[in-house]
mmCIF file of C-alpha atoms and ligand atoms in Angstrom:
data_model
loop_
_atom_site.group_PDB
_atom_site.id
_atom_site.type_symbol
_atom_site.label_atom_id
_atom_site.label_comp_id
_atom_site.label_asym_id
_atom_site.label_seq_id
_atom_site.Cartn_x
_atom_site.Cartn_y
_atom_site.Cartn_z
ATOM 1 C CA MET C 1 33.293 -44.233 -18.162
ATOM 2 C CA ARG C 2 31.617 -47.405 -17.121
ATOM 3 C CA ASP C 3 30.219 -48.079 -14.026
ATOM 4 C CA PHE C 4 31.865 -51.380 -13.878
ATOM 5 C CA ALA C 5 31.748 -52.322 -10.131
ATOM 6 C CA ALA C 6 28.625 -51.673 -9.808
ATOM 7 C CA GLU C 7 27.735 -54.079 -12.778
ATOM 8 C CA LEU C 8 29.701 -56.240 -10.362
ATOM 9 C CA ASP C 9 27.493 -55.543 -7.536
ATOM 10 C CA ALA C 10 23.879 -55.774 -9.932
ATOM 11 C CA ARG C 11 25.541 -59.607 -10.256
ATOM 12 C CA LYS C 12 25.892 -60.488 -7.228
ATOM 13 C CA SER C 13 23.338 -59.716 -5.720
ATOM 14 C CA ALA C 14 21.340 -61.455 -7.790
ATOM 15 C CA GLY C 15 23.318 -64.887 -7.480
ATOM 16 C CA LEU C 16 25.329 -64.464 -10.620
ATOM 17 C CA TYR C 17 28.448 -63.843 -9.608
ATOM 18 C CA ARG C 18 30.968 -66.111 -11.213
ATOM 19 C CA SER C 19 34.270 -67.406 -9.240
ATOM 20 C CA ARG C 20 37.078 -69.257 -9.908
ATOM 21 C CA ARG C 21 38.083 -72.161 -6.881
ATOM 22 C CA LEU C 22 41.781 -73.008 -7.103
ATOM 23 C CA ILE C 23 42.908 -76.624 -8.612
ATOM 24 C CA SER C 24 45.234 -78.294 -7.245
ATOM 25 C CA GLY C 25 47.586 -81.995 -8.550
ATOM 26 C CA PRO C 26 46.018 -83.417 -11.268
ATOM 27 C CA GLN C 27 42.535 -83.684 -12.487
ATOM 28 C CA GLN C 28 40.880 -86.659 -11.593
ATOM 29 C CA PRO C 29 37.608 -87.128 -9.944
ATOM 30 C CA ALA C 30 39.667 -87.012 -6.496
ATOM 31 C CA LEU C 31 40.235 -83.323 -6.682
ATOM 32 C CA THR C 32 42.274 -80.525 -4.388
ATOM 33 C CA ALA C 33 40.439 -77.458 -5.556
ATOM 34 C CA ASP C 34 41.235 -74.197 -3.028
ATOM 35 C CA ASP C 35 43.296 -76.233 -0.298
ATOM 36 C CA GLN C 36 39.770 -78.904 0.138
ATOM 37 C CA SER C 37 40.185 -82.545 -1.474
ATOM 38 C CA VAL C 38 36.962 -82.639 -2.866
ATOM 39 C CA LEU C 39 35.288 -85.284 -4.775
ATOM 40 C CA ALA C 40 34.132 -83.758 -8.279
ATOM 41 C CA PHE C 41 30.652 -84.772 -10.798
ATOM 42 C CA CYS C 42 31.426 -81.582 -12.840
ATOM 43 C CA SER C 43 34.446 -82.175 -15.013
ATOM 44 C CA ASN C 44 33.775 -82.826 -18.913
ATOM 45 C CA ASP C 45 36.779 -85.720 -18.298
ATOM 46 C CA TYR C 46 34.047 -88.093 -19.003
ATOM 47 C CA LEU C 47 36.973 -91.243 -19.770
ATOM 48 C CA GLY C 48 39.632 -90.286 -16.898
ATOM 49 C CA LEU C 49 41.955 -90.122 -19.610
ATOM 50 C CA ALA C 50 43.116 -86.443 -18.634
ATOM 51 C CA SER C 51 45.686 -87.881 -16.097
ATOM 52 C CA HIS C 52 45.538 -91.436 -17.621
ATOM 53 C CA PRO C 53 49.202 -92.748 -17.870
ATOM 54 C CA SER C 54 49.934 -93.356 -21.297
ATOM 55 C CA VAL C 55 48.161 -89.530 -22.676
ATOM 56 C CA SER C 56 50.929 -88.481 -19.643
ATOM 57 C CA GLY C 57 53.307 -91.000 -20.531
ATOM 58 C CA ALA C 58 52.975 -90.447 -24.035
ATOM 59 C CA LEU C 59 53.577 -86.345 -24.027
ATOM 60 C CA LEU C 60 56.262 -86.626 -21.240
ATOM 61 C CA ALA C 61 57.999 -88.851 -24.245
ATOM 62 C CA ALA C 62 57.090 -86.706 -27.608
ATOM 63 C CA VAL C 63 59.319 -83.309 -25.371
ATOM 64 C CA PRO C 64 62.818 -84.352 -26.311
ATOM 65 C CA GLU C 65 61.626 -85.261 -29.455
ATOM 66 C CA VAL C 66 59.229 -82.076 -30.814
ATOM 67 C CA GLY C 67 59.575 -80.102 -27.826
ATOM 68 C CA VAL C 68 56.880 -77.895 -27.303
ATOM 69 C CA GLY C 69 56.743 -74.521 -28.252
ATOM 70 C CA GLY C 70 53.996 -74.660 -31.916
ATOM 71 C CA GLY C 71 56.368 -72.115 -33.100
ATOM 72 C CA SER C 72 54.404 -70.440 -36.278
ATOM 73 C CA SER C 73 50.691 -70.753 -37.474
ATOM 74 C CA HIS C 74 49.798 -74.180 -39.594
ATOM 75 C CA LEU C 75 49.751 -72.321 -43.269
ATOM 76 C CA ILE C 76 54.004 -70.863 -42.405
ATOM 77 C CA CYS C 77 55.844 -73.567 -40.444
ATOM 78 C CA GLY C 78 54.054 -74.887 -37.738
ATOM 79 C CA HIS C 79 51.728 -77.606 -39.020
ATOM 80 C CA HIS C 80 53.929 -80.627 -37.681
ATOM 81 C CA ASP C 81 53.486 -84.538 -38.782
ATOM 82 C CA ALA C 82 52.904 -84.961 -35.220
ATOM 83 C CA HIS C 83 49.479 -82.761 -36.530
ATOM 84 C CA HIS C 84 49.189 -84.609 -39.645
ATOM 85 C CA ARG C 85 49.273 -87.620 -37.935
ATOM 86 C CA LEU C 86 46.181 -87.213 -35.472
ATOM 87 C CA GLU C 87 44.396 -85.594 -38.346
ATOM 88 C CA LEU C 88 44.641 -89.256 -39.956
ATOM 89 C CA ALA C 89 44.009 -90.308 -36.554
ATOM 90 C CA LEU C 90 40.754 -88.311 -36.174
ATOM 91 C CA ALA C 91 38.960 -88.986 -39.035
ATOM 92 C CA GLY C 92 39.485 -93.102 -38.832
ATOM 93 C CA LEU C 93 38.165 -92.599 -35.941
ATOM 94 C CA THR C 94 34.785 -90.381 -37.230
ATOM 95 C CA ARG C 95 34.913 -92.478 -40.556
ATOM 96 C CA ARG C 96 35.395 -89.025 -41.844
ATOM 97 C CA SER C 97 37.297 -88.146 -45.441
ATOM 98 C CA SER C 98 39.388 -85.700 -43.427
ATOM 99 C CA ALA C 99 39.652 -84.051 -40.571
ATOM 100 C CA LEU C 100 41.550 -80.648 -39.423
ATOM 101 C CA PHE C 101 43.018 -79.941 -36.094
ATOM 102 C CA PHE C 102 41.698 -76.778 -34.600
ATOM 103 C CA SER C 103 43.799 -75.432 -31.179
ATOM 104 C CA THR C 104 40.807 -74.681 -28.974
ATOM 105 C CA GLY C 105 36.762 -76.055 -29.612
ATOM 106 C CA TYR C 106 35.597 -72.375 -29.179
ATOM 107 C CA MET C 107 37.950 -71.296 -32.674
ATOM 108 C CA ALA C 108 36.619 -74.324 -34.317
ATOM 109 C CA ASN C 109 32.837 -73.552 -34.290
ATOM 110 C CA LEU C 110 34.619 -69.505 -34.986
ATOM 111 C CA GLY C 111 36.598 -70.566 -37.548
ATOM 112 C CA VAL C 112 34.320 -73.175 -39.638
ATOM 113 C CA ILE C 113 30.935 -71.008 -38.951
ATOM 114 C CA SER C 114 32.242 -67.964 -39.905
ATOM 115 C CA ALA C 115 33.978 -69.857 -43.429
ATOM 116 C CA LEU C 116 30.750 -71.182 -44.671
ATOM 117 C CA ALA C 117 28.606 -69.174 -44.118
ATOM 118 C CA GLY C 118 28.037 -65.055 -45.130
ATOM 119 C CA ARG C 119 26.676 -62.398 -45.713
ATOM 120 C CA GLY C 120 23.872 -62.613 -47.464
ATOM 121 C CA ASP C 121 23.109 -66.118 -46.415
ATOM 122 C CA THR C 122 20.752 -67.957 -43.491
ATOM 123 C CA ILE C 123 22.033 -69.674 -40.990
ATOM 124 C CA PHE C 124 19.437 -71.606 -38.161
ATOM 125 C CA SER C 125 20.509 -72.449 -35.282
ATOM 126 C CA ASP C 126 19.194 -74.441 -32.311
ATOM 127 C CA ARG C 127 18.001 -72.471 -29.198
ATOM 128 C CA LEU C 128 20.567 -74.155 -26.466
ATOM 129 C CA ASN C 129 23.617 -74.043 -28.577
ATOM 130 C CA HIS C 130 26.469 -73.336 -27.431
ATOM 131 C CA ALA C 131 28.479 -70.111 -26.093
ATOM 132 C CA SER C 132 31.254 -70.295 -29.180
ATOM 133 C CA ILE C 133 28.261 -71.718 -32.226
ATOM 134 C CA ILE C 134 26.153 -68.222 -31.030
ATOM 135 C CA ASP C 135 28.716 -66.330 -31.297
ATOM 136 C CA GLY C 136 30.454 -68.114 -34.942
ATOM 137 C CA CYS C 137 27.137 -67.298 -36.155
ATOM 138 C CA LEU C 138 27.532 -63.969 -35.238
ATOM 139 C CA LEU C 139 30.750 -63.396 -36.607
ATOM 140 C CA SER C 140 30.110 -65.068 -40.249
ATOM 141 C CA ARG C 141 27.441 -61.876 -40.789
ATOM 142 C CA ALA C 142 25.082 -64.149 -41.951
ATOM 143 C CA ARG C 143 20.959 -63.438 -41.365
ATOM 144 C CA VAL C 144 20.697 -65.810 -37.919
ATOM 145 C CA ARG C 145 17.766 -68.024 -37.755
ATOM 146 C CA ARG C 146 17.069 -69.770 -33.950
ATOM 147 C CA TYR C 147 14.791 -72.496 -33.823
ATOM 148 C CA PRO C 148 13.258 -73.694 -30.802
ATOM 149 C CA HIS C 149 14.809 -76.394 -28.806
ATOM 150 C CA ASN C 150 15.094 -79.727 -31.374
ATOM 151 C CA ASP C 151 11.720 -78.477 -32.740
ATOM 152 C CA MET C 152 11.414 -80.411 -36.241
ATOM 153 C CA SER C 153 9.104 -79.368 -37.249
ATOM 154 C CA ALA C 154 9.705 -74.680 -36.822
ATOM 155 C CA LEU C 155 12.718 -75.485 -38.609
ATOM 156 C CA ALA C 156 11.190 -77.251 -40.992
ATOM 157 C CA ASP C 157 8.858 -74.430 -41.778
ATOM 158 C CA MET C 158 12.328 -71.733 -41.099
ATOM 159 C CA LEU C 159 14.030 -73.351 -44.261
ATOM 160 C CA ALA C 160 11.235 -73.702 -46.181
ATOM 161 C CA GLY C 161 10.468 -70.466 -45.597
ATOM 162 C CA THR C 162 13.779 -69.069 -46.527
ATOM 163 C CA SER C 163 15.765 -68.932 -50.315
ATOM 164 C CA GLY C 164 19.537 -68.587 -50.806
ATOM 165 C CA HIS C 165 22.559 -70.011 -48.898
ATOM 166 C CA LYS C 166 21.180 -72.217 -45.467
ATOM 167 C CA LEU C 167 23.206 -73.425 -43.300
ATOM 168 C CA VAL C 168 21.982 -75.272 -40.045
ATOM 169 C CA VAL C 169 24.292 -75.793 -36.844
ATOM 170 C CA THR C 170 23.354 -77.535 -33.763
ATOM 171 C CA ASP C 171 24.990 -78.918 -30.445
ATOM 172 C CA GLY C 172 25.212 -83.408 -31.079
ATOM 173 C CA VAL C 173 25.071 -83.324 -27.207
ATOM 174 C CA PHE C 174 23.800 -80.331 -25.788
ATOM 175 C CA SER C 175 26.203 -78.864 -23.338
ATOM 176 C CA MET C 176 23.751 -77.977 -20.485
ATOM 177 C CA ASP C 177 21.315 -80.956 -21.068
ATOM 178 C CA GLY C 178 22.745 -83.767 -21.660
ATOM 179 C CA ASP C 179 20.078 -84.966 -24.604
ATOM 180 C CA LEU C 180 20.501 -85.468 -28.789
ATOM 181 C CA ALA C 181 19.972 -83.314 -31.491
ATOM 182 C CA PRO C 182 16.922 -85.460 -33.290
ATOM 183 C CA LEU C 183 20.360 -85.631 -36.084
ATOM 184 C CA ARG C 184 18.858 -88.237 -38.440
ATOM 185 C CA GLU C 185 15.417 -86.093 -39.018
ATOM 186 C CA MET C 186 18.389 -82.919 -39.442
ATOM 187 C CA ALA C 187 19.765 -84.792 -41.826
ATOM 188 C CA ARG C 188 16.484 -85.418 -43.450
ATOM 189 C CA LEU C 189 16.145 -81.750 -43.802
ATOM 190 C CA CYS C 190 18.653 -80.652 -44.809
ATOM 191 C CA ARG C 191 19.059 -82.873 -47.983
ATOM 192 C CA GLU C 192 15.128 -82.230 -48.575
ATOM 193 C CA HIS C 193 16.061 -78.580 -48.646
ATOM 194 C CA ASP C 194 19.691 -78.391 -49.982
ATOM 195 C CA ALA C 195 21.254 -76.865 -46.197
ATOM 196 C CA LEU C 196 24.421 -77.536 -44.875
ATOM 197 C CA LEU C 197 24.124 -79.363 -41.687
ATOM 198 C CA VAL C 198 27.397 -78.772 -38.943
ATOM 199 C CA VAL C 199 26.922 -81.050 -35.899
ATOM 200 C CA ASP C 200 28.889 -80.140 -32.849
ATOM 201 C CA ASP C 201 29.815 -83.722 -31.460
ATOM 202 C CA ALA C 202 32.184 -81.840 -28.515
ATOM 203 C CA HIS C 203 30.226 -83.588 -25.692
ATOM 204 C CA GLY C 204 29.182 -87.254 -27.502
ATOM 205 C CA ILE C 205 32.918 -87.504 -29.007
ATOM 206 C CA GLY C 206 35.188 -90.919 -27.136
ATOM 207 C CA VAL C 207 31.331 -90.974 -25.299
ATOM 208 C CA LEU C 208 28.556 -92.574 -28.095
ATOM 209 C CA GLY C 209 29.041 -94.212 -30.806
ATOM 210 C CA GLU C 210 30.420 -98.513 -30.141
ATOM 211 C CA HIS C 211 33.898 -97.023 -30.978
ATOM 212 C CA GLY C 212 33.882 -93.894 -29.075
ATOM 213 C CA GLY C 213 32.908 -91.877 -32.769
ATOM 214 C CA GLY C 214 30.030 -89.639 -31.140
ATOM 215 C CA THR C 215 27.006 -89.258 -31.723
ATOM 216 C CA LEU C 216 27.079 -89.370 -35.637
ATOM 217 C CA GLU C 217 28.410 -93.071 -34.506
ATOM 218 C CA GLN C 218 25.651 -94.065 -32.467
ATOM 219 C CA LEU C 219 22.579 -93.004 -34.902
ATOM 220 C CA GLY C 220 24.864 -94.423 -38.131
ATOM 221 C CA LEU C 221 24.980 -90.686 -39.936
ATOM 222 C CA SER C 222 28.046 -90.820 -42.931
ATOM 223 C CA GLU C 223 29.860 -87.673 -43.749
ATOM 224 C CA GLN C 224 27.343 -87.759 -46.671
ATOM 225 C CA GLU C 225 23.666 -87.024 -44.287
ATOM 226 C CA VAL C 226 26.307 -84.652 -42.202
ATOM 227 C CA PRO C 227 28.683 -83.043 -43.944
ATOM 228 C CA VAL C 228 30.237 -80.601 -41.436
ATOM 229 C CA LEU C 229 31.427 -82.768 -37.678
ATOM 230 C CA ILE C 230 33.491 -80.097 -34.907
ATOM 231 C CA GLY C 231 34.842 -82.810 -31.830
ATOM 232 C CA THR C 232 37.066 -80.613 -29.020
ATOM 233 C CA LEU C 233 39.963 -83.316 -27.543
ATOM 234 C CA GLY C 234 40.142 -81.142 -23.969
ATOM 235 C CA LYS C 235 36.791 -83.376 -22.460
ATOM 236 C CA ALA C 236 36.491 -87.352 -23.232
ATOM 237 C CA ILE C 237 40.317 -87.476 -24.976
ATOM 238 C CA GLY C 238 41.537 -85.950 -22.293
ATOM 239 C CA THR C 239 44.105 -83.817 -23.833
ATOM 240 C CA SER C 240 43.369 -79.943 -25.810
ATOM 241 C CA GLY C 241 42.059 -79.197 -29.197
ATOM 242 C CA ALA C 242 39.388 -80.005 -31.206
ATOM 243 C CA PHE C 243 38.782 -80.836 -35.226
ATOM 244 C CA ALA C 244 36.068 -80.218 -38.174
ATOM 245 C CA ALA C 245 36.288 -83.477 -40.006
ATOM 246 C CA GLY C 246 34.038 -84.247 -43.414
ATOM 247 C CA PRO C 247 34.833 -84.092 -47.242
ATOM 248 C CA ALA C 248 38.121 -83.495 -47.873
ATOM 249 C CA LEU C 249 37.085 -80.539 -50.320
ATOM 250 C CA LEU C 250 35.431 -78.991 -47.078
ATOM 251 C CA MET C 251 39.160 -79.376 -45.171
ATOM 252 C CA ASP C 252 40.546 -77.736 -48.185
ATOM 253 C CA TYR C 253 37.862 -74.862 -48.055
ATOM 254 C CA LEU C 254 38.740 -73.872 -44.308
ATOM 255 C CA VAL C 255 41.807 -74.333 -44.695
ATOM 256 C CA GLN C 256 41.975 -71.079 -47.004
ATOM 257 C CA LYS C 257 39.400 -69.901 -44.817
ATOM 258 C CA ALA C 258 38.728 -70.005 -41.546
ATOM 259 C CA ARG C 259 40.617 -67.345 -39.203
ATOM 260 C CA THR C 260 41.015 -69.258 -36.792
ATOM 261 C CA TYR C 261 42.799 -71.432 -38.197
ATOM 262 C CA ILE C 262 45.223 -69.568 -39.834
ATOM 263 C CA TYR C 263 45.939 -66.765 -37.570
ATOM 264 C CA THR C 264 46.377 -68.576 -35.054
ATOM 265 C CA THR C 265 49.653 -70.669 -34.139
ATOM 266 C CA ALA C 266 49.287 -74.334 -33.679
ATOM 267 C CA MET C 267 48.977 -76.292 -30.576
ATOM 268 C CA PRO C 268 52.249 -77.769 -28.981
ATOM 269 C CA PRO C 269 52.454 -81.166 -31.256
ATOM 270 C CA ALA C 270 53.855 -82.793 -28.463
ATOM 271 C CA VAL C 271 50.366 -82.514 -27.480
ATOM 272 C CA ALA C 272 48.993 -83.955 -30.447
ATOM 273 C CA MET C 273 51.634 -86.999 -30.038
ATOM 274 C CA ALA C 274 49.631 -86.882 -26.295
ATOM 275 C CA THR C 275 46.034 -86.688 -28.377
ATOM 276 C CA CYS C 276 46.660 -89.921 -30.273
ATOM 277 C CA ALA C 277 47.529 -92.057 -27.610
ATOM 278 C CA ALA C 278 44.384 -91.018 -26.019
ATOM 279 C CA LEU C 279 43.224 -91.922 -29.259
ATOM 280 C CA GLU C 280 44.023 -95.899 -28.721
ATOM 281 C CA VAL C 281 42.793 -96.354 -24.859
ATOM 282 C CA ILE C 282 39.937 -95.039 -26.499
ATOM 283 C CA ARG C 283 40.046 -97.970 -28.742
ATOM 284 C CA ASP C 284 41.389 -100.014 -26.764
ATOM 285 C CA GLU C 285 39.809 -99.569 -23.888
ATOM 286 C CA PRO C 286 35.398 -99.847 -24.373
ATOM 287 C CA GLU C 287 35.283 -101.159 -20.706
ATOM 288 C CA ARG C 288 35.427 -97.075 -20.089
ATOM 289 C CA ARG C 289 32.060 -96.697 -22.229
ATOM 290 C CA ASN C 290 30.176 -99.617 -20.851
ATOM 291 C CA HIS C 291 31.496 -98.609 -17.252
ATOM 292 C CA LEU C 292 30.026 -94.784 -17.416
ATOM 293 C CA ARG C 293 26.953 -95.778 -18.743
ATOM 294 C CA HIS C 294 26.266 -97.790 -15.959
ATOM 295 C CA LEU C 295 27.547 -95.283 -13.918
ATOM 296 C CA VAL C 296 25.023 -93.323 -15.420
ATOM 297 C CA GLU C 297 22.306 -95.484 -15.351
ATOM 298 C CA ARG C 298 22.882 -95.681 -11.374
ATOM 299 C CA PHE C 299 22.669 -92.515 -10.823
ATOM 300 C CA ARG C 300 18.948 -91.804 -13.015
ATOM 301 C CA THR C 301 17.364 -94.007 -10.748
ATOM 302 C CA GLU C 302 18.542 -93.665 -7.696
ATOM 303 C CA ALA C 303 18.862 -89.649 -7.839
ATOM 304 C CA SER C 304 14.984 -89.670 -9.358
ATOM 305 C CA ALA C 305 13.982 -91.976 -6.350
ATOM 306 C CA LEU C 306 14.892 -89.287 -3.953
ATOM 307 C CA GLY C 307 12.672 -87.046 -5.887
ATOM 308 C CA TYR C 308 15.462 -84.696 -7.834
ATOM 309 C CA ARG C 309 14.256 -83.727 -11.260
ATOM 310 C CA LEU C 310 15.962 -85.156 -14.127
ATOM 311 C CA MET C 311 16.667 -84.067 -17.431
ATOM 312 C CA PRO C 312 15.285 -87.197 -20.191
ATOM 313 C CA SER C 313 19.323 -87.326 -20.937
ATOM 314 C CA HIS C 314 21.109 -91.043 -21.230
ATOM 315 C CA THR C 315 25.003 -89.185 -21.325
ATOM 316 C CA PRO C 316 27.615 -88.857 -18.548
ATOM 317 C CA ILE C 317 26.037 -84.524 -18.595
ATOM 318 C CA GLN C 318 22.937 -85.245 -15.876
ATOM 319 C CA PRO C 319 21.817 -82.036 -14.488
ATOM 320 C CA ILE C 320 19.422 -81.979 -11.337
ATOM 321 C CA MET C 321 17.170 -79.327 -12.340
ATOM 322 C CA VAL C 322 16.878 -76.780 -9.475
ATOM 323 C CA GLY C 323 15.261 -73.845 -11.091
ATOM 324 C CA ASP C 324 15.972 -70.884 -9.144
ATOM 325 C CA ASN C 325 20.326 -69.054 -9.100
ATOM 326 C CA TRP C 326 19.963 -68.619 -5.441
ATOM 327 C CA ALA C 327 18.617 -72.434 -4.152
ATOM 328 C CA ALA C 328 21.187 -73.978 -6.885
ATOM 329 C CA LEU C 329 24.481 -71.692 -5.143
ATOM 330 C CA THR C 330 22.584 -73.168 -1.985
ATOM 331 C CA LEU C 331 22.573 -76.659 -2.832
ATOM 332 C CA SER C 332 26.122 -77.106 -4.239
ATOM 333 C CA ARG C 333 27.341 -75.093 -0.828
ATOM 334 C CA GLU C 334 25.574 -77.952 0.904
ATOM 335 C CA LEU C 335 26.943 -80.850 -1.220
ATOM 336 C CA GLU C 336 30.973 -79.153 -0.686
ATOM 337 C CA ALA C 337 30.315 -78.889 2.962
ATOM 338 C CA ARG C 338 29.852 -82.853 2.265
ATOM 339 C CA GLY C 339 33.571 -83.018 0.294
ATOM 340 C CA LEU C 340 30.727 -83.239 -3.290
ATOM 341 C CA LEU C 341 31.310 -80.427 -5.614
ATOM 342 C CA VAL C 342 29.488 -80.313 -8.562
ATOM 343 C CA THR C 343 28.884 -76.301 -9.525
ATOM 344 C CA ALA C 344 26.076 -74.447 -9.719
ATOM 345 C CA ILE C 345 25.180 -73.318 -13.438
ATOM 346 C CA ARG C 346 23.216 -70.396 -14.024
ATOM 347 C CA PRO C 347 21.980 -67.608 -16.541
ATOM 348 C CA PRO C 348 22.964 -66.123 -18.845
ATOM 349 C CA THR C 349 24.607 -70.224 -19.495
ATOM 350 C CA VAL C 350 21.448 -71.711 -19.110
ATOM 351 C CA PRO C 351 17.687 -69.723 -20.074
ATOM 352 C CA GLU C 352 16.093 -67.467 -17.051
ATOM 353 C CA GLY C 353 14.884 -69.102 -14.265
ATOM 354 C CA GLU C 354 16.512 -72.918 -14.672
ATOM 355 C CA ALA C 355 19.529 -72.829 -13.215
ATOM 356 C CA ARG C 356 20.951 -76.695 -11.821
ATOM 357 C CA LEU C 357 23.310 -78.455 -10.919
ATOM 358 C CA ARG C 358 25.431 -80.133 -13.844
ATOM 359 C CA VAL C 359 25.714 -83.284 -12.732
ATOM 360 C CA THR C 360 28.848 -85.015 -14.908
ATOM 361 C CA PHE C 361 29.804 -88.809 -15.144
ATOM 362 C CA SER C 362 33.978 -90.303 -15.519
ATOM 363 C CA ALA C 363 34.897 -93.300 -16.514
ATOM 364 C CA ALA C 364 37.407 -92.663 -13.558
ATOM 365 C CA HIS C 365 34.598 -92.520 -10.786
ATOM 366 C CA THR C 366 34.113 -95.374 -8.987
ATOM 367 C CA ASP C 367 29.821 -96.919 -7.609
ATOM 368 C CA ALA C 368 32.183 -95.912 -4.163
ATOM 369 C CA ASP C 369 32.040 -92.594 -5.502
ATOM 370 C CA LEU C 370 28.728 -92.768 -6.577
ATOM 371 C CA ASP C 371 27.285 -94.360 -3.481
ATOM 372 C CA ARG C 372 29.069 -90.446 -1.677
ATOM 373 C CA LEU C 373 27.553 -88.574 -4.250
ATOM 374 C CA ILE C 374 23.475 -89.709 -3.548
ATOM 375 C CA ALA C 375 24.672 -90.376 0.180
ATOM 376 C CA GLY C 376 25.223 -86.491 0.237
ATOM 377 C CA LEU C 377 22.389 -86.211 -2.308
ATOM 378 C CA ALA C 378 19.603 -87.340 0.242
ATOM 379 C CA ASP C 379 21.630 -85.552 3.175
ATOM 380 C CA CYS C 380 21.129 -82.586 1.142
ATOM 381 C CA ARG C 381 17.191 -83.193 0.242
ATOM 382 C CA CYS C 382 15.589 -80.427 2.441
ATOM 383 C CA HIS C 383 17.682 -78.043 0.605
ATOM 384 C CA TYR C 384 15.896 -78.671 -2.934
ATOM 385 C CA PRO C 385 12.385 -76.991 -3.919
ATOM 386 C CA GLY C 386 10.300 -78.605 -4.890
HETATM 387 N N1 PMP O 401 31.389 -77.003 -28.483
HETATM 388 C C1 PMP O 401 30.355 -77.016 -27.003
HETATM 389 C C2 PMP O 401 29.167 -77.633 -27.086
HETATM 390 C C3 PMP O 401 30.936 -77.135 -25.651
HETATM 391 O O1 PMP O 401 31.202 -77.574 -24.746
HETATM 392 C C4 PMP O 401 33.039 -76.671 -25.651
HETATM 393 C C5 PMP O 401 32.959 -76.704 -24.285
HETATM 394 N N2 PMP O 401 32.769 -76.353 -23.045
HETATM 395 C C6 PMP O 401 33.398 -76.262 -26.754
HETATM 396 C C7 PMP O 401 32.576 -76.059 -27.846
HETATM 397 C C8 PMP O 401 34.549 -75.447 -26.962
HETATM 398 O O2 PMP O 401 35.245 -76.201 -26.799
HETATM 399 P P1 PMP O 401 36.678 -76.309 -26.416
HETATM 400 O O3 PMP O 401 36.904 -76.239 -24.505
HETATM 401 O O4 PMP O 401 37.708 -76.528 -26.632
HETATM 402 O O5 PMP O 401 37.094 -74.491 -26.226
#
């Protein structure tokens, strides 16, 4: 039998062991973690909707009406009109013809990629794509070619040298770097080389674009240019689940073929109803996105002035680059000792030698919260290499 204990010990001595904190109470910047009060800068609740009263209220109001459980899969008898209404609202938000609701983003990527590409096809995937995209590629049994991060000339060469069906897949906003994929250029390359473009905008939906339609709205990219969009609902939207959006024909194809859609219990309809309420907040309160942008730009100016190395990102994902695993852990622990929760991200989530603190912002953070983070970073500067 494999020596699992030795493998865990090896992880510990390499500074790669992952531990969980026990959170109590609602998801919000002021968190109780392992019985300690902390101010968190590491959640993906970018708009502060996870505990917004309209969203929680919609969930509470939905339960007496539709109950708790999803009952069965969508294709048996679980496809509720609440799911249908949410799909219509998501298609509206993203300006696509139709949308299909999945239970998680991980499952959406697995299901969509493995349905749209198969044996004999080729998938082109950015080296920094999310783990669920990588796993979706593996599950498809297609040939997978990974191109260097956002390197369009490498992608163009690979596409030109490949025959057969081609699918190109990328994060819209990269989850650990916070930068954007060059989607206009990717759409052009895909048109030239007759490849299907799939964009996972898990971190852009709700945050980017004038109406919160995400990276594609910000860049003005239509359904013709980006036929398959994937978004998640557990981050800026504040609830849970995910969706694919695009032409009705492709969504119908996914209903027939995406195994993670077909063979799983439908998400509780009450969650779909709470999600519809969250989409209304996104529509009605654009000031949340504006405040978020303000926090991000303030942080960039003040953290750079302290000598912290940031990435070229203008999204709420603002990693502080450290490098060494232990150094990243030390900086994170020192901040935590000052009541600031910012998790260290280490390989394999990021490449070897690129450990970092993944600072994220939420519209629920105040300027005073940011003052505290900056003061903590100033205080911990001596623990930052370089
Ligand atoms: N795609 C990306 C880019 C992500 O960052 C994540 C979550 N971290 C997912 C997909 C998975 O979404 P979910 O959490 O809904 O499974």
